[in-house]
Amino acid sequence: MNADEVKEFLETVRKDPSVVQSGRDEIDELLLGVIKIEKKYLYGLESASKSRRQEEIRKYLDKNMHKGLGG
């Protein structure tokens, strides 16, 4: 980009800031859900058995991946 293109881009952003804002997509939402489950077990809010944690993540992904794929 040259200086004029940068100025033009910045002017566009000034007029409409949503141009540079990224939204969450389905993958971001799935990852956020898995992170929340991991944190719940990490901080001891639930019993920390590895199999129980994995099962909860598996159920979460099964349920929510189906939604994300148009189901």
GROMACS .gro file of N, CA and C in nm:
model
  213
    1MET      N    1   0.084  -0.118   0.000
    1MET     CA    2   0.000   0.000   0.000
    1MET      C    3   0.089   0.124   0.000
    2ASN      N    4   0.049   0.218  -0.080
    2ASN     CA    5   0.121   0.345  -0.076
    2ASN      C    6   0.049   0.440   0.019
    3ALA      N    7   0.105   0.558   0.037
    3ALA     CA    8   0.051   0.654   0.135
    3ALA      C    9  -0.093   0.694   0.103
    4ASP      N   10  -0.123   0.712  -0.024
    4ASP     CA   11  -0.260   0.751  -0.061
    4ASP      C   12  -0.360   0.640  -0.029
    5GLU      N   13  -0.320   0.515  -0.052
    5GLU     CA   14  -0.409   0.404  -0.021
    5GLU      C   15  -0.432   0.391   0.130
    6VAL      N   16  -0.327   0.416   0.208
    6VAL     CA   17  -0.342   0.412   0.353
    6VAL      C   18  -0.437   0.522   0.400
    7LYS      N   19  -0.421   0.643   0.345
    7LYS     CA   20  -0.509   0.753   0.382
    7LYS      C   21  -0.654   0.721   0.346
    8GLU      N   22  -0.672   0.664   0.228
    8GLU     CA   23  -0.807   0.627   0.184
    8GLU      C   24  -0.868   0.521   0.276
    9PHE      N   25  -0.788   0.423   0.314
    9PHE     CA   26  -0.835   0.319   0.404
    9PHE      C   27  -0.872   0.378   0.540
   10LEU      N   28  -0.787   0.464   0.594
   10LEU     CA   29  -0.815   0.527   0.723
   10LEU      C   30  -0.940   0.614   0.718
   11GLU      N   31  -0.961   0.679   0.607
   11GLU     CA   32  -1.083   0.760   0.590
   11GLU      C   33  -1.206   0.669   0.589
   12THR      N   34  -1.195   0.556   0.523
   12THR     CA   35  -1.305   0.459   0.520
   12THR      C   36  -1.335   0.409   0.661
   13VAL      N   37  -1.229   0.379   0.737
   13VAL     CA   38  -1.247   0.332   0.875
   13VAL      C   39  -1.308   0.441   0.962
   14ARG      N   40  -1.267   0.564   0.940
   14ARG     CA   41  -1.323   0.674   1.018
   14ARG      C   42  -1.473   0.686   0.994
   15LYS      N   43  -1.515   0.669   0.871
   15LYS     CA   44  -1.657   0.679   0.837
   15LYS      C   45  -1.737   0.558   0.885
   16ASP      N   46  -1.673   0.440   0.880
   16ASP     CA   47  -1.744   0.317   0.918
   16ASP      C   48  -1.647   0.225   0.993
   17PRO      N   49  -1.639   0.239   1.126
   17PRO     CA   50  -1.546   0.158   1.204
   17PRO      C   51  -1.573   0.007   1.197
   18SER      N   52  -1.691  -0.032   1.159
   18SER     CA   53  -1.722  -0.175   1.152
   18SER      C   54  -1.638  -0.246   1.044
   19VAL      N   55  -1.576  -0.169   0.959
   19VAL     CA   56  -1.491  -0.226   0.853
   19VAL      C   57  -1.378  -0.309   0.914
   20VAL      N   58  -1.324  -0.265   1.027
   20VAL     CA   59  -1.209  -0.334   1.087
   20VAL      C   60  -1.247  -0.419   1.208
   21GLN      N   61  -1.374  -0.422   1.245
   21GLN     CA   62  -1.416  -0.503   1.357
   21GLN      C   63  -1.446  -0.644   1.308
   22SER      N   64  -1.389  -0.740   1.378
   22SER     CA   65  -1.415  -0.878   1.338
   22SER      C   66  -1.522  -0.936   1.428
   23GLY      N   67  -1.608  -1.012   1.369
   23GLY     CA   68  -1.713  -1.079   1.446
   23GLY      C   69  -1.670  -1.221   1.477
   24ARG      N   70  -1.738  -1.279   1.574
   24ARG     CA   71  -1.710  -1.418   1.606
   24ARG      C   72  -1.779  -1.508   1.504
   25ASP      N   73  -1.710  -1.613   1.468
   25ASP     CA   74  -1.774  -1.710   1.380
   25ASP      C   75  -1.802  -1.837   1.462
   26GLU      N   76  -1.851  -1.940   1.397
   26GLU     CA   77  -1.891  -2.062   1.466
   26GLU      C   78  -1.773  -2.128   1.537
   27ILE      N   79  -1.656  -2.126   1.473
   27ILE     CA   80  -1.538  -2.188   1.533
   27ILE      C   81  -1.499  -2.114   1.661
   28ASP      N   82  -1.504  -1.982   1.658
   28ASP     CA   83  -1.473  -1.904   1.778
   28ASP      C   84  -1.567  -1.940   1.892
   29GLU      N   85  -1.694  -1.955   1.861
   29GLU     CA   86  -1.793  -1.990   1.963
   29GLU      C   87  -1.767  -2.129   2.021
   30LEU      N   88  -1.731  -2.225   1.935
   30LEU     CA   89  -1.700  -2.359   1.982
   30LEU      C   90  -1.578  -2.358   2.073
   31LEU      N   91  -1.474  -2.288   2.031
   31LEU     CA   92  -1.352  -2.280   2.112
   31LEU      C   93  -1.379  -2.212   2.246
   32LEU      N   94  -1.458  -2.108   2.246
   32LEU     CA   95  -1.491  -2.040   2.369
   32LEU      C   96  -1.564  -2.134   2.466
   33GLY      N   97  -1.654  -2.214   2.414
   33GLY     CA   98  -1.726  -2.310   2.497
   33GLY      C   99  -1.634  -2.414   2.557
   34VAL      N  100  -1.540  -2.465   2.478
   34VAL     CA  101  -1.444  -2.564   2.527
   34VAL      C  102  -1.355  -2.501   2.634
   35ILE      N  103  -1.312  -2.379   2.612
   35ILE     CA  104  -1.229  -2.309   2.711
   35ILE      C  105  -1.305  -2.292   2.842
   36LYS      N  106  -1.432  -2.258   2.834
   36LYS     CA  107  -1.512  -2.243   2.956
   36LYS      C  108  -1.521  -2.374   3.033
   37ILE      N  109  -1.539  -2.484   2.962
   37ILE     CA  110  -1.545  -2.614   3.027
   37ILE      C  111  -1.411  -2.646   3.093
   38GLU      N  112  -1.301  -2.623   3.022
   38GLU     CA  113  -1.168  -2.649   3.077
   38GLU      C  114  -1.144  -2.564   3.202
   39LYS      N  115  -1.184  -2.437   3.198
   39LYS     CA  116  -1.165  -2.349   3.313
   39LYS      C  117  -1.245  -2.398   3.434
   40LYS      N  118  -1.365  -2.448   3.407
   40LYS     CA  119  -1.450  -2.497   3.515
   40LYS      C  120  -1.378  -2.609   3.591
   41TYR      N  121  -1.314  -2.699   3.519
   41TYR     CA  122  -1.242  -2.808   3.583
   41TYR      C  123  -1.108  -2.762   3.640
   42LEU      N  124  -1.043  -2.671   3.571
   42LEU     CA  125  -0.915  -2.620   3.617
   42LEU      C  126  -0.926  -2.552   3.752
   43TYR      N  127  -1.032  -2.474   3.772
   43TYR     CA  128  -1.049  -2.400   3.895
   43TYR      C  129  -1.126  -2.478   4.001
   44GLY      N  130  -1.151  -2.605   3.976
   44GLY     CA  131  -1.210  -2.691   4.077
   44GLY      C  132  -1.358  -2.673   4.101
   45LEU      N  133  -1.428  -2.614   4.004
   45LEU     CA  134  -1.572  -2.599   4.021
   45LEU      C  135  -1.646  -2.731   4.001
   46GLU      N  136  -1.582  -2.823   3.936
   46GLU     CA  137  -1.636  -2.958   3.916
   46GLU      C  138  -1.525  -3.057   3.951
   47SER      N  139  -1.564  -3.182   3.976
   47SER     CA  140  -1.460  -3.282   4.004
   47SER      C  141  -1.370  -3.294   3.882
   48ALA      N  142  -1.243  -3.316   3.907
   48ALA     CA  143  -1.144  -3.304   3.801
   48ALA      C  144  -1.103  -3.435   3.737
   49SER      N  145  -1.194  -3.529   3.724
   49SER     CA  146  -1.155  -3.653   3.657
   49SER      C  147  -1.139  -3.625   3.508
   50LYS      N  148  -1.033  -3.677   3.454
   50LYS     CA  149  -1.001  -3.654   3.313
   50LYS      C  150  -1.113  -3.705   3.221
   51SER      N  151  -1.164  -3.823   3.251
   51SER     CA  152  -1.268  -3.881   3.165
   51SER      C  153  -1.397  -3.799   3.171
   52ARG      N  154  -1.431  -3.747   3.289
   52ARG     CA  155  -1.553  -3.666   3.301
   52ARG      C  156  -1.539  -3.536   3.222
   53ARG      N  157  -1.423  -3.472   3.232
   53ARG     CA  158  -1.398  -3.349   3.159
   53ARG      C  159  -1.404  -3.373   3.008
   54GLN      N  160  -1.339  -3.480   2.963
   54GLN     CA  161  -1.340  -3.512   2.821
   54GLN      C  162  -1.480  -3.543   2.770
   55GLU      N  163  -1.557  -3.613   2.851
   55GLU     CA  164  -1.694  -3.647   2.812
   55GLU      C  165  -1.780  -3.521   2.799
   56GLU      N  166  -1.763  -3.427   2.893
   56GLU     CA  167  -1.840  -3.303   2.884
   56GLU      C  168  -1.802  -3.225   2.759
   57ILE      N  169  -1.674  -3.220   2.727
   57ILE     CA  170  -1.629  -3.150   2.605
   57ILE      C  171  -1.685  -3.220   2.482
   58ARG      N  172  -1.679  -3.351   2.481
   58ARG     CA  173  -1.730  -3.428   2.366
   58ARG      C  174  -1.879  -3.401   2.345
   59LYS      N  175  -1.958  -3.402   2.454
   59LYS     CA  176  -2.102  -3.374   2.444
   59LYS      C  177  -2.127  -3.232   2.395
   60TYR      N  178  -2.050  -3.137   2.449
   60TYR     CA  179  -2.065  -2.998   2.406
   60TYR      C  180  -2.039  -2.985   2.256
   61LEU      N  181  -1.929  -3.044   2.209
   61LEU     CA  182  -1.896  -3.034   2.067
   61LEU      C  183  -2.000  -3.104   1.980
   62ASP      N  184  -2.044  -3.222   2.022
   62ASP     CA  185  -2.147  -3.293   1.945
   62ASP      C  186  -2.273  -3.209   1.930
   63LYS      N  187  -2.315  -3.150   2.040
   63LYS     CA  188  -2.437  -3.069   2.040
   63LYS      C  189  -2.421  -2.942   1.956
   64ASN      N  190  -2.310  -2.873   1.973
   64ASN     CA  191  -2.295  -2.742   1.910
   64ASN      C  192  -2.239  -2.747   1.768
   65MET      N  193  -2.165  -2.849   1.734
   65MET     CA  194  -2.117  -2.861   1.596
   65MET      C  195  -2.235  -2.891   1.504
   66HIS      N  196  -2.329  -2.966   1.555
   66HIS     CA  197  -2.449  -2.997   1.477
   66HIS      C  198  -2.526  -2.868   1.442
   67LYS      N  199  -2.535  -2.777   1.540
   67LYS     CA  200  -2.602  -2.648   1.516
   67LYS      C  201  -2.527  -2.566   1.412
   68GLY      N  202  -2.395  -2.565   1.423
   68GLY     CA  203  -2.313  -2.485   1.332
   68GLY      C  204  -2.313  -2.534   1.189
   69LEU      N  205  -2.348  -2.661   1.171
   69LEU     CA  206  -2.349  -2.719   1.037
   69LEU      C  207  -2.487  -2.717   0.975
   70GLY      N  208  -2.571  -2.628   1.025
   70GLY     CA  209  -2.703  -2.612   0.965
   70GLY      C  210  -2.808  -2.704   1.022
   71GLY      N  211  -2.777  -2.770   1.134
   71GLY     CA  212  -2.872  -2.864   1.193
   71GLY      C  213  -2.950  -2.799   1.293
   0.00000   0.00000   0.00000
